Amino acid sequence: MLTISTIPPDVLAEAINTIGEIIRGHAENQQFFCSVMNTTGESP
């Protein structure tokens, strides 16, 4: 797994923005993103 310190800040910011653009307004992508980001096992 990559750590944030190994990724240049401009690349990290662009990746975060791109992911946001992909999931914005698309419920299925939002649900998938939530499922892979939810590490607590609880429903959002």
mmCIF file of N, CA and C in Angstrom, residues 20-41:
data_model
loop_
_atom_site.group_PDB
_atom_site.id
_atom_site.type_symbol
_atom_site.label_atom_id
_atom_site.label_comp_id
_atom_site.label_asym_id
_atom_site.label_seq_id
_atom_site.Cartn_x
_atom_site.Cartn_y
_atom_site.Cartn_z
ATOM 1 N N GLY A 20 -13.137 12.127 -7.155
ATOM 2 C CA GLY A 20 -14.343 12.891 -6.852
ATOM 3 C C GLY A 20 -15.187 13.145 -8.082
ATOM 4 N N GLU A 21 -14.542 13.479 -9.197
ATOM 5 C CA GLU A 21 -15.270 13.728 -10.445
ATOM 6 C C GLU A 21 -15.938 12.455 -10.964
ATOM 7 N N ILE A 22 -15.280 11.326 -10.783
ATOM 8 C CA ILE A 22 -15.830 10.057 -11.269
ATOM 9 C C ILE A 22 -17.075 9.665 -10.486
ATOM 10 N N ILE A 23 -17.053 9.853 -9.165
ATOM 11 C CA ILE A 23 -18.184 9.390 -8.362
ATOM 12 C C ILE A 23 -19.285 10.432 -8.201
ATOM 13 N N ARG A 24 -19.003 11.684 -8.524
ATOM 14 C CA ARG A 24 -20.010 12.737 -8.342
ATOM 15 C C ARG A 24 -21.215 12.486 -9.235
ATOM 16 N N GLY A 25 -22.365 12.450 -8.633
ATOM 17 C CA GLY A 25 -23.599 12.298 -9.386
ATOM 18 C C GLY A 25 -23.877 10.893 -9.901
ATOM 19 N N HIS A 26 -23.137 9.910 -9.441
ATOM 20 C CA HIS A 26 -23.343 8.537 -9.898
ATOM 21 C C HIS A 26 -23.464 7.639 -8.672
ATOM 22 N N ALA A 27 -24.689 7.296 -8.325
ATOM 23 C CA ALA A 27 -24.965 6.576 -7.079
ATOM 24 C C ALA A 27 -24.224 5.242 -6.974
ATOM 25 N N GLU A 28 -24.138 4.501 -8.072
ATOM 26 C CA GLU A 28 -23.469 3.196 -8.021
ATOM 27 C C GLU A 28 -21.988 3.358 -7.687
ATOM 28 N N ASN A 29 -21.319 4.332 -8.304
ATOM 29 C CA ASN A 29 -19.910 4.579 -7.993
ATOM 30 C C ASN A 29 -19.739 5.049 -6.554
ATOM 31 N N GLN A 30 -20.672 5.858 -6.054
ATOM 32 C CA GLN A 30 -20.600 6.332 -4.678
ATOM 33 C C GLN A 30 -20.731 5.173 -3.699
ATOM 34 N N GLN A 31 -21.642 4.256 -3.973
ATOM 35 C CA GLN A 31 -21.816 3.096 -3.096
ATOM 36 C C GLN A 31 -20.574 2.213 -3.108
ATOM 37 N N PHE A 32 -19.988 2.020 -4.289
ATOM 38 C CA PHE A 32 -18.768 1.211 -4.371
ATOM 39 C C PHE A 32 -17.640 1.871 -3.590
ATOM 40 N N PHE A 33 -17.464 3.175 -3.787
ATOM 41 C CA PHE A 33 -16.413 3.908 -3.083
ATOM 42 C C PHE A 33 -16.602 3.793 -1.573
ATOM 43 N N CYS A 34 -17.823 3.956 -1.126
ATOM 44 C CA CYS A 34 -18.118 3.844 0.300
ATOM 45 C C CYS A 34 -17.787 2.444 0.813
ATOM 46 N N SER A 35 -18.084 1.422 0.029
ATOM 47 C CA SER A 35 -17.836 0.050 0.476
ATOM 48 C C SER A 35 -16.350 -0.259 0.598
ATOM 49 N N VAL A 36 -15.528 0.315 -0.255
ATOM 50 C CA VAL A 36 -14.095 0.038 -0.161
ATOM 51 C C VAL A 36 -13.403 0.951 0.839
ATOM 52 N N MET A 37 -14.010 2.087 1.163
ATOM 53 C CA MET A 37 -13.411 3.003 2.129
ATOM 54 C C MET A 37 -13.876 2.735 3.553
ATOM 55 N N ASN A 38 -14.973 2.037 3.729
ATOM 56 C CA ASN A 38 -15.519 1.773 5.056
ATOM 57 C C ASN A 38 -14.804 0.578 5.667
ATOM 58 N N THR A 39 -13.816 0.841 6.502
ATOM 59 C CA THR A 39 -13.041 -0.242 7.106
ATOM 60 C C THR A 39 -13.551 -0.615 8.491
ATOM 61 N N THR A 40 -14.598 0.060 8.979
ATOM 62 C CA THR A 40 -15.108 -0.228 10.319
ATOM 63 C C THR A 40 -16.128 -1.346 10.318
ATOM 64 N N GLY A 41 -16.667 -1.673 9.142
ATOM 65 C CA GLY A 41 -17.683 -2.701 9.058
ATOM 66 C C GLY A 41 -19.076 -2.193 9.345
#
